[in-house]
Tab-separated table of C-alpha atoms in Angstrom:
chain	number	residue	atom	x	y	z
A	1	MET	CA	78.334	106.214	80.213
A	2	ILE	CA	79.619	104.232	83.604
A	3	TRP	CA	83.416	105.313	82.780
A	4	ASN	CA	82.171	108.712	81.449
A	5	THR	CA	80.311	109.229	84.705
A	6	MET	CA	83.005	107.979	87.107
A	7	MET	CA	85.875	109.722	86.042
A	8	GLY	CA	86.444	112.916	88.285
A	9	THR	CA	88.580	115.270	89.681
A	10	SER	CA	90.321	112.559	91.478
A	11	ILE	CA	91.692	111.512	88.687
A	12	LEU	CA	94.444	114.882	88.620
A	13	SER	CA	95.673	113.126	92.639
A	14	ILE	CA	96.461	110.297	91.116
A	15	PRO	CA	99.767	109.830	91.052
A	16	TRP	CA	100.446	111.885	94.517
A	17	GLY	CA	98.439	108.610	95.970
A	18	ILE	CA	100.753	107.237	94.567
A	19	LYS	CA	102.964	108.959	95.878
A	20	GLN	CA	101.728	108.475	99.752
A	21	ALA	CA	101.720	105.250	99.349
A	22	GLY	CA	105.537	103.921	97.875
A	23	PHE	CA	105.060	103.084	93.393
A	24	THR	CA	105.105	99.261	94.297
A	25	THR	CA	102.447	99.509	97.022
A	26	GLY	CA	99.935	102.015	95.120
A	27	ILE	CA	99.517	100.147	92.624
A	28	CYS	CA	98.191	96.909	94.375
A	29	ILE	CA	95.901	99.173	96.733
A	30	ILE	CA	94.033	100.580	92.796
A	31	LEU	CA	93.882	97.349	91.425
A	32	LEU	CA	92.590	96.090	95.129
A	33	MET	CA	89.914	98.999	95.232
A	34	GLY	CA	89.243	98.723	91.834
A	35	LEU	CA	88.100	95.073	92.954
A	36	LEU	CA	86.654	95.670	96.127
A	37	THR	CA	85.020	98.655	94.660
A	38	LEU	CA	82.863	96.785	91.604
A	39	TYR	CA	81.796	94.045	93.865
A	40	CYS	CA	80.360	96.511	96.407
A	41	CYS	CA	78.589	97.464	93.406
A	42	TYR	CA	77.841	94.746	92.250
A	43	ARG	CA	75.930	94.167	95.414
A	44	VAL	CA	74.179	97.564	94.578
A	45	VAL	CA	72.951	96.692	91.222
A	46	LYS	CA	71.712	92.820	92.789
A	47	SER	CA	69.777	94.348	96.043
A	48	ARG	CA	66.640	95.409	94.143
A	49	SER	CA	66.842	91.883	92.164
A	50	MET	CA	66.793	90.267	96.861
A	51	ILE	CA	63.328	91.762	97.266
A	52	SER	CA	60.520	89.101	95.901
A	53	SER	CA	57.657	90.310	98.027
A	54	VAL	CA	57.225	94.262	96.758
A	55	ASP	CA	57.863	95.187	92.290
A	56	THR	CA	61.431	97.397	92.478
A	57	THR	CA	61.788	98.180	88.728
A	58	THR	CA	61.236	101.692	89.690
A	59	TRP	CA	63.594	102.070	92.382
A	60	GLU	CA	66.268	103.602	93.463
A	61	TYR	CA	69.214	102.776	96.323
A	62	PRO	CA	67.893	105.007	99.043
A	63	ASP	CA	64.620	103.162	97.924
A	64	VAL	CA	65.919	99.572	98.688
A	65	CYS	CA	67.755	100.780	102.098
A	66	ARG	CA	64.026	102.605	103.074
A	67	TYR	CA	63.028	99.141	102.931
A	68	TYR	CA	65.737	97.414	104.837
A	69	PHE	CA	65.922	100.493	107.375
A	70	GLY	CA	63.356	102.621	106.930
A	71	SER	CA	63.235	106.061	107.813
A	72	PHE	CA	66.520	106.123	108.988
A	73	GLY	CA	67.639	104.297	105.875
A	74	GLN	CA	65.878	107.061	103.818
A	75	TRP	CA	67.849	110.076	105.554
A	76	SER	CA	71.495	108.687	106.664
A	77	SER	CA	71.285	107.526	102.547
A	78	LEU	CA	70.309	111.447	101.592
A	79	LEU	CA	72.769	112.061	104.350
A	80	PHE	CA	76.378	110.535	102.666
A	81	SER	CA	74.613	111.059	99.281
A	82	MET	CA	74.766	114.679	100.469
A	83	VAL	CA	78.620	114.618	101.605
A	84	SER	CA	79.053	113.045	98.328
A	85	LEU	CA	78.026	116.431	96.206
A	86	ILE	CA	78.929	119.466	98.715
A	87	GLY	CA	82.781	117.766	99.194
A	88	ALA	CA	82.082	117.121	94.714
A	89	MET	CA	81.417	120.795	95.026
A	90	ILE	CA	84.592	122.487	97.316
A	91	VAL	CA	86.919	119.870	95.230
A	92	TYR	CA	85.167	121.968	91.658
A	93	TRP	CA	85.322	125.075	93.917
A	94	VAL	CA	89.222	124.356	94.154
A	95	LEU	CA	90.146	123.230	90.978
A	96	MET	CA	88.032	126.217	89.482
A	97	SER	CA	89.854	129.596	91.732
A	98	ASN	CA	93.277	127.502	90.480
A	99	PHE	CA	92.494	127.538	86.745
A	100	LEU	CA	91.334	130.636	86.500
A	101	PHE	CA	94.221	131.992	88.783
A	102	ASN	CA	96.654	130.270	86.743
A	103	THR	CA	94.869	130.929	83.274
A	104	GLY	CA	95.450	134.678	84.691
A	105	LYS	CA	99.126	134.034	85.662
A	106	PHE	CA	100.076	132.614	81.923
A	107	ILE	CA	98.336	135.267	80.490
A	108	TYR	CA	100.245	138.481	82.982
A	109	ASN	CA	103.188	136.729	82.827
A	110	PHE	CA	102.780	136.193	78.699
A	111	PHE	CA	102.608	140.188	78.092
A	112	HIS	CA	104.665	140.927	80.974
A	113	HIS	CA	107.095	138.908	79.907
A	114	ILE	CA	107.842	137.369	82.758
A	115	ASN	CA	109.472	133.244	83.018
A	116	ASP	CA	107.579	132.229	86.238
A	117	THR	CA	109.872	129.768	86.870
A	118	ASP	CA	112.782	131.717	87.663
A	119	ALA	CA	111.356	132.659	91.110
A	120	ILE	CA	110.499	128.555	92.191
A	121	LEU	CA	112.201	125.185	91.733
A	122	SER	CA	112.054	123.464	88.755
A	123	THR	CA	113.747	121.612	85.989
A	124	ASN	CA	116.073	123.076	83.396
A	125	ASP	CA	114.881	121.796	80.173
A	126	SER	CA	113.038	122.940	77.031
A	127	ASN	CA	109.943	120.878	78.761
A	128	PRO	CA	110.213	122.092	82.887
A	129	VAL	CA	108.486	120.611	85.984
A	130	ILE	CA	108.456	122.812	88.826
A	131	CYS	CA	107.935	121.676	92.646
A	132	PRO	CA	105.629	124.415	93.952
A	133	SER	CA	106.572	122.765	97.414
A	134	ALA	CA	110.303	122.762	97.938
A	135	GLY	CA	110.321	123.608	100.543
A	136	SER	CA	109.113	120.497	102.334
A	137	GLY	CA	111.513	118.517	100.522
A	138	GLY	CA	112.247	119.565	96.927
A	139	HIS	CA	115.976	120.736	98.304
A	140	PRO	CA	115.542	124.406	96.593
A	141	ASP	CA	118.736	126.097	95.206
A	142	ASN	CA	117.937	129.930	96.737
A	143	GLY	CA	120.646	130.930	94.706
A	144	SER	CA	118.884	129.990	91.543
A	145	MET	CA	115.426	131.321	92.625
A	146	ILE	CA	114.731	134.734	90.941
A	147	PHE	CA	111.917	137.283	92.523
A	148	TYR	CA	110.383	140.437	91.209
A	149	ALA	CA	110.274	141.762	94.627
A	150	ASN	CA	110.737	145.603	93.664
A	151	ASP	CA	108.592	145.490	90.345
A	152	THR	CA	105.349	147.503	91.850
A	153	GLU	CA	103.049	146.183	88.857
A	154	LEU	CA	103.603	142.373	89.709
A	155	GLN	CA	102.679	143.538	93.045
A	156	GLN	CA	99.991	144.665	92.788
A	157	PHE	CA	98.726	142.004	90.125
A	158	GLU	CA	99.783	139.593	92.646
A	159	GLU	CA	97.502	141.636	95.415
A	160	TRP	CA	94.457	141.133	93.313
A	161	TRP	CA	94.912	137.708	91.609
A	162	ASN	CA	95.580	136.047	94.800
A	163	LYS	CA	95.209	132.184	94.438
A	164	SER	CA	93.300	132.025	97.970
A	165	ARG	CA	92.641	135.663	99.542
A	166	THR	CA	90.746	136.995	95.779
A	167	VAL	CA	90.120	133.828	92.904
A	168	PRO	CA	88.311	131.721	94.932
A	169	LEU	CA	85.726	135.208	95.534
A	170	TYR	CA	85.146	136.502	91.617
A	171	LEU	CA	83.829	132.999	90.768
A	172	ILE	CA	81.178	133.517	93.549
A	173	GLY	CA	79.701	136.326	91.062
A	174	LEU	CA	80.097	133.948	87.684
A	175	LEU	CA	78.673	130.904	89.626
A	176	LEU	CA	75.888	131.756	91.422
A	177	PRO	CA	73.438	133.370	89.498
A	178	LEU	CA	74.018	129.624	88.005
A	179	LEU	CA	73.154	127.509	90.954
A	180	ASN	CA	69.493	128.974	90.980
A	181	PHE	CA	68.290	127.983	87.420
A	182	LYS	CA	65.719	125.951	88.021
A	183	SER	CA	65.962	124.153	85.144
A	184	PRO	CA	69.916	122.436	84.329
A	185	SER	CA	68.865	121.605	81.150
A	186	PHE	CA	71.556	123.825	78.792
A	187	PHE	CA	74.317	122.614	81.403
A	188	SER	CA	74.176	119.147	80.691
A	189	LYS	CA	74.662	119.131	76.989
A	190	PHE	CA	78.240	120.216	77.183
A	191	ASN	CA	78.567	116.350	79.264
A	192	ILE	CA	80.640	115.235	76.459
A	193	LEU	CA	83.542	117.379	78.013
A	194	GLY	CA	84.476	115.412	80.440
A	195	THR	CA	85.659	112.653	78.293
A	196	VAL	CA	87.046	114.976	75.864
A	197	SER	CA	89.425	116.543	78.372
A	198	VAL	CA	90.012	113.145	79.897
A	199	VAL	CA	90.576	112.348	76.950
A	200	TYR	CA	92.988	114.320	76.857
A	201	LEU	CA	94.797	114.699	79.902
A	202	ILE	CA	95.715	111.622	78.856
A	203	ILE	CA	97.876	112.621	75.443
A	204	LEU	CA	99.242	115.194	78.424
A	205	VAL	CA	100.519	113.070	80.678
A	206	THR	CA	101.348	110.345	77.130
A	207	VAL	CA	102.912	113.712	75.947
A	208	LYS	CA	104.736	115.225	78.762
A	209	ALA	CA	105.787	111.099	79.653
A	210	SER	CA	107.397	110.861	76.428
A	211	TYR	CA	109.368	114.063	76.723
A	212	LEU	CA	111.158	113.580	80.293
A	213	GLY	CA	111.719	109.659	80.283
A	214	PHE	CA	111.441	107.313	83.324
A	215	HIS	CA	113.051	107.695	85.789
A	216	LEU	CA	112.359	105.058	88.396
A	217	GLU	CA	115.182	103.175	91.399
A	218	PHE	CA	112.899	101.137	94.040
A	219	HIS	CA	113.714	101.501	97.731
A	220	TRP	CA	111.110	99.491	99.793
A	221	VAL	CA	111.893	100.771	103.552
A	222	THR	CA	114.200	103.171	103.525
A	223	PRO	CA	113.721	106.534	100.842
A	224	THR	CA	116.323	108.673	99.704
A	225	GLU	CA	117.081	112.212	99.498
A	226	PHE	CA	114.927	111.602	95.658
A	227	PHE	CA	112.376	108.458	95.675
A	228	VAL	CA	109.683	107.416	98.303
A	229	SER	CA	110.196	104.315	99.641
A	230	GLU	CA	107.597	101.630	97.423
A	231	ILE	CA	105.632	100.802	101.204
A	232	ARG	CA	104.575	103.993	103.106
A	233	PHE	CA	102.511	104.377	106.679
A	234	GLN	CA	100.758	107.128	104.110
A	235	PHE	CA	99.120	104.450	102.354
A	236	PRO	CA	95.223	104.756	103.629
A	237	GLN	CA	95.691	108.362	101.785
A	238	LEU	CA	95.443	106.623	98.501
A	239	THR	CA	92.246	104.751	99.845
A	240	GLY	CA	90.272	107.424	100.793
A	241	VAL	CA	91.087	108.985	96.946
A	242	LEU	CA	90.327	105.753	95.629
A	243	THR	CA	86.435	105.293	97.756
A	244	LEU	CA	85.236	108.310	95.817
A	245	ALA	CA	87.733	107.704	92.748
A	246	PHE	CA	85.275	104.365	92.067
A	247	PHE	CA	82.470	105.624	93.109
A	248	ILE	CA	79.084	105.413	91.422
A	249	HIS	CA	77.290	102.967	93.700
A	250	ASN	CA	74.526	105.849	94.607
A	251	CYS	CA	73.927	105.844	90.918
A	252	ILE	CA	74.317	102.686	89.523
A	253	ILE	CA	71.116	101.071	89.730
A	254	THR	CA	69.549	104.712	87.439
A	255	LEU	CA	72.544	104.045	84.802
A	256	LEU	CA	71.791	100.692	84.552
A	257	LYS	CA	68.256	101.232	83.533
A	258	ASN	CA	68.966	102.044	80.045
A	259	ASN	CA	70.435	98.089	79.165
A	260	LYS	CA	69.081	96.668	76.299
A	261	ASN	CA	70.113	93.442	77.643
A	262	GLN	CA	69.672	93.740	81.709
A	263	GLU	CA	70.970	89.990	81.491
A	264	ASN	CA	74.735	92.379	80.755
A	265	ASN	CA	74.990	93.859	83.876
A	266	LEU	CA	77.787	92.057	85.727
A	267	ARG	CA	79.686	92.178	82.303
A	268	ASP	CA	79.092	95.881	80.771
A	269	LEU	CA	79.702	96.991	85.048
A	270	SER	CA	83.007	94.923	85.248
A	271	ILE	CA	84.110	96.048	82.001
A	272	ALA	CA	83.425	99.482	82.692
A	273	TYR	CA	85.068	98.855	86.207
A	274	MET	CA	88.517	97.541	83.992
A	275	LEU	CA	88.276	100.926	82.420
A	276	VAL	CA	88.191	103.235	85.212
A	277	THR	CA	90.886	100.996	86.713
A	278	LEU	CA	92.692	100.932	83.593
A	279	THR	CA	92.160	104.943	83.089
A	280	TYR	CA	93.765	105.863	87.122
A	281	LEU	CA	96.619	103.416	86.450
A	282	TYR	CA	98.119	104.741	83.523
A	283	ILE	CA	97.802	108.602	84.527
A	284	GLY	CA	98.829	107.042	87.588
A	285	VAL	CA	101.824	104.995	87.155
A	286	LEU	CA	103.514	107.637	84.000
A	287	VAL	CA	103.398	111.290	85.674
A	288	PHE	CA	104.412	109.754	88.799
A	289	ALA	CA	107.607	106.972	87.191
A	290	SER	CA	108.415	110.704	84.166
A	291	PHE	CA	108.522	112.667	87.888
A	292	PRO	CA	112.525	113.877	86.374
A	293	SER	CA	113.622	113.090	90.154
A	294	PRO	CA	116.731	113.770	90.477
A	295	PRO	CA	117.707	116.878	90.475
A	296	LEU	CA	113.920	116.778	91.944
A	297	SER	CA	111.708	115.222	94.657
A	298	LYS	CA	109.327	112.452	93.924
A	299	ASP	CA	107.704	114.126	97.092
A	300	CYS	CA	107.377	117.256	94.776
A	301	ILE	CA	104.002	116.099	93.148
A	302	GLU	CA	101.010	118.013	93.918
A	303	GLN	CA	98.023	116.958	95.142
A	304	ASN	CA	97.020	118.223	91.334
A	305	PHE	CA	99.591	117.231	89.367
A	306	LEU	CA	98.440	120.352	86.595
A	307	ASP	CA	100.065	121.968	89.492
A	308	ASN	CA	103.538	120.437	88.923
A	309	PHE	CA	103.892	122.641	85.588
A	310	PRO	CA	104.334	126.578	85.275
A	311	SER	CA	101.422	128.390	84.365
A	312	SER	CA	103.556	129.710	81.598
A	313	ASP	CA	103.256	125.526	79.737
A	314	ILE	CA	101.600	125.802	76.964
A	315	LEU	CA	99.853	122.102	76.592
A	316	SER	CA	99.140	123.019	80.526
A	317	PHE	CA	97.077	126.217	80.319
A	318	ILE	CA	95.197	124.425	77.335
A	319	ALA	CA	94.256	121.159	79.850
A	320	ARG	CA	92.985	124.114	82.314
A	321	ILE	CA	91.156	125.950	80.201
A	322	PHE	CA	89.611	122.673	78.785
A	323	LEU	CA	89.286	122.006	82.817
A	324	LEU	CA	87.790	125.089	83.790
A	325	PHE	CA	85.144	125.160	81.387
A	326	GLN	CA	83.879	121.613	81.753
A	327	MET	CA	83.405	122.192	85.694
A	328	MET	CA	82.089	125.965	85.106
A	329	THR	CA	79.572	123.279	83.059
A	330	VAL	CA	79.653	120.293	85.617
A	331	TYR	CA	79.585	122.338	88.471
A	332	PRO	CA	75.161	123.929	88.403
A	333	LEU	CA	74.575	120.391	87.640
A	334	LEU	CA	75.758	119.061	90.873
A	335	GLY	CA	73.885	121.343	92.652
A	336	TYR	CA	71.115	121.191	90.941
A	337	LEU	CA	71.405	117.477	92.026
A	338	ALA	CA	71.946	118.817	96.055
A	339	ARG	CA	69.078	120.630	95.649
A	340	VAL	CA	66.693	117.923	94.463
A	341	GLN	CA	67.567	115.554	96.691
A	342	LEU	CA	67.541	118.118	99.495
A	343	LEU	CA	64.615	120.273	99.296
A	344	GLY	CA	62.430	117.483	97.565
A	345	HIS	CA	63.109	115.299	100.923
A	346	ILE	CA	62.408	117.831	103.556
A	347	PHE	CA	59.957	120.529	101.072
A	348	GLY	CA	58.386	117.652	98.233
A	349	ASP	CA	59.420	120.500	95.831
A	350	SER	CA	63.140	120.817	94.856
A	351	TYR	CA	62.127	124.781	94.375
A	352	PRO	CA	60.116	125.463	96.975
A	353	SER	CA	60.930	129.496	96.681
A	354	ILE	CA	63.546	131.328	94.948
A	355	PHE	CA	64.517	132.622	98.643
A	356	HIS	CA	64.871	128.620	100.144
A	357	VAL	CA	66.775	127.867	97.110
A	358	LEU	CA	69.398	130.837	97.589
A	359	ILE	CA	70.224	129.888	101.569
A	360	LEU	CA	70.902	126.458	100.147
A	361	ASN	CA	73.128	127.569	97.509
A	362	LEU	CA	74.903	130.212	99.335
A	363	PHE	CA	75.605	127.380	101.855
A	364	ILE	CA	77.460	125.121	99.541
A	365	VAL	CA	79.293	128.399	97.803
A	366	GLY	CA	80.588	129.869	100.939
A	367	ALA	CA	81.979	126.007	101.511
A	368	GLY	CA	83.313	126.158	98.249
A	369	VAL	CA	85.241	129.776	99.187
A	370	ILE	CA	86.407	129.248	102.669
A	371	MET	CA	88.039	125.361	101.832
A	372	ALA	CA	89.600	127.661	98.692
A	373	CYS	CA	90.415	129.343	100.743
A	374	PHE	CA	92.073	127.977	103.804
A	375	TYR	CA	92.527	124.355	103.065
A	376	PRO	CA	92.520	124.406	99.001
A	377	ASN	CA	94.166	120.706	99.435
A	378	ILE	CA	91.800	119.040	96.920
A	379	GLY	CA	93.359	115.266	97.937
A	380	GLY	CA	92.214	116.102	101.791
A	381	ILE	CA	88.836	116.977	100.484
A	382	ILE	CA	89.092	114.046	98.657
A	383	ARG	CA	89.725	111.205	101.064
A	384	TYR	CA	87.423	112.388	103.447
A	385	SER	CA	84.691	112.907	102.047
A	386	GLY	CA	85.599	109.189	100.032
A	387	ALA	CA	85.849	107.408	103.168
A	388	ALA	CA	82.585	109.448	104.077
A	389	CYS	CA	80.270	108.806	101.741
A	390	GLY	CA	82.205	105.263	100.503
A	391	LEU	CA	81.117	104.268	103.911
A	392	ALA	CA	77.045	104.010	103.855
A	393	PHE	CA	77.018	103.327	100.135
A	394	VAL	CA	80.227	101.469	99.532
A	395	PHE	CA	81.478	99.352	102.316
A	396	ILE	CA	77.834	99.081	104.775
A	397	TYR	CA	74.815	99.121	103.158
A	398	PRO	CA	75.582	96.273	100.321
A	399	SER	CA	77.104	94.524	102.831
A	400	LEU	CA	74.467	95.026	105.548
A	401	ILE	CA	71.307	94.547	103.281
A	402	TYR	CA	73.005	91.660	102.008
A	403	ILE	CA	73.329	90.050	105.193
A	404	ILE	CA	69.322	90.220	105.685
A	405	SER	CA	68.262	89.121	102.690
A	406	LEU	CA	70.180	86.350	102.923
A	407	TYR	CA	69.477	85.665	106.466
A	408	GLN	CA	65.869	86.456	105.199
A	409	GLU	CA	65.804	82.936	103.273
A	410	GLU	CA	67.532	80.777	105.487
A	411	ARG	CA	70.977	81.117	102.890
A	412	LEU	CA	73.709	83.313	105.119
A	413	THR	CA	76.439	80.806	106.154
A	414	TRP	CA	79.052	81.867	108.043
A	415	PRO	CA	81.568	82.535	105.959
A	416	LYS	CA	79.375	84.732	103.758
A	417	LEU	CA	78.667	86.478	107.204
A	418	LEU	CA	82.546	87.006	107.875
A	419	PHE	CA	83.426	88.432	104.951
A	420	HIS	CA	80.401	91.084	104.113
A	421	VAL	CA	81.673	91.987	107.677
A	422	PHE	CA	84.750	92.323	107.151
A	423	ILE	CA	84.184	94.599	104.341
A	424	ILE	CA	82.103	96.527	106.556
A	425	LEU	CA	85.190	97.013	108.947
A	426	LEU	CA	87.697	98.270	105.775
A	427	GLY	CA	84.735	100.894	105.684
A	428	LEU	CA	84.717	102.185	108.883
A	429	GLY	CA	88.454	101.173	109.665
A	430	ASN	CA	88.728	103.480	106.227
A	431	LEU	CA	87.480	106.759	107.531
A	432	ILE	CA	88.535	106.566	110.887
A	433	VAL	CA	92.433	106.364	109.374
A	434	GLN	CA	91.977	109.457	107.354
A	435	PHE	CA	91.638	111.662	110.831
A	436	PHE	CA	95.603	109.960	111.527
A	437	MET	CA	96.909	111.391	108.296
């Protein structure tokens, strides 16, 4: 259950994150971030048992924060929780726009017999891989690029079916009404789709890698025309993505309450993090290693690795359809959680009136539309929101609460103090460096 809950949209950006960090550095960072976030998550789980003066059996993590930090802890935990929820909903809107656009493009190209790989740098084989950002390092051969500028029907289609100008707006009519439902019980029935979609992505990556083979060269410092160096200064971009990819700290207490044998919490949590780490490594390493270089540069790996497969690719088309439907069922659930947390804290009622709910939903949808139109970079959105919410829930609160509880029990030692202060500084540095990358 923890594995299923933690696996999300971040998995699509792991190959891009490895490319930004360098192959060897990226693998090491995934392993280290998995261990660090596991330890901080364990500290969250143990935080309730550190309080002996009050019955904490029904407490959630915001209650623990309120106990130690008062109203500041309660409202700051709410703020960072809203950052993670709204950040996830923005990523979902960008991805749903992407998947809907490519689905419509696939259908149009199929009926009009258009090969979209003709108009973009790609490999010339039965399993083409494309480089949408060819101008920034793909080294396109302009002579091989064919455009359909004189096709009036195609121009009209592209005018009304544009990934950043029209498709994000089309989603409003479909998803805004769903956000206003009082109960999300209908959508919760589709949770199994999350597991199925991840399993399908693993199968997709495995099949593609078996056809493409591995394309690796190791250059530790100096990149080449087609290969990036093993150590790159952009590696903090991967740490930002992974902070959200391993983020489950705000709901882990709720999930582990259902564990029949509470003494197994640490074991089960460790197994879950190991499975998540292995899944990220498998997807990231296979996509990066099998990316065909040459003829394409590794720098062509997109923030959503499905964008490296043309819309005409059948396996990718099925993945996009699957993920689109899954996200359309999860999106109202995220909106419901945001509504319960924000309106419940402010008004004491998660549904004070249709007016209050509509205003909140318009703000959330508006944020998603704006980002999908003007900043459709899921890697950037994930790393910013991950570093922000992770600063509180992953790095500061678990470490600070542990330090305070040890101090109150007169068990605080210098090594423990320095180690947990170091974790806090890592979180601060992780957030600050994102704005300079």
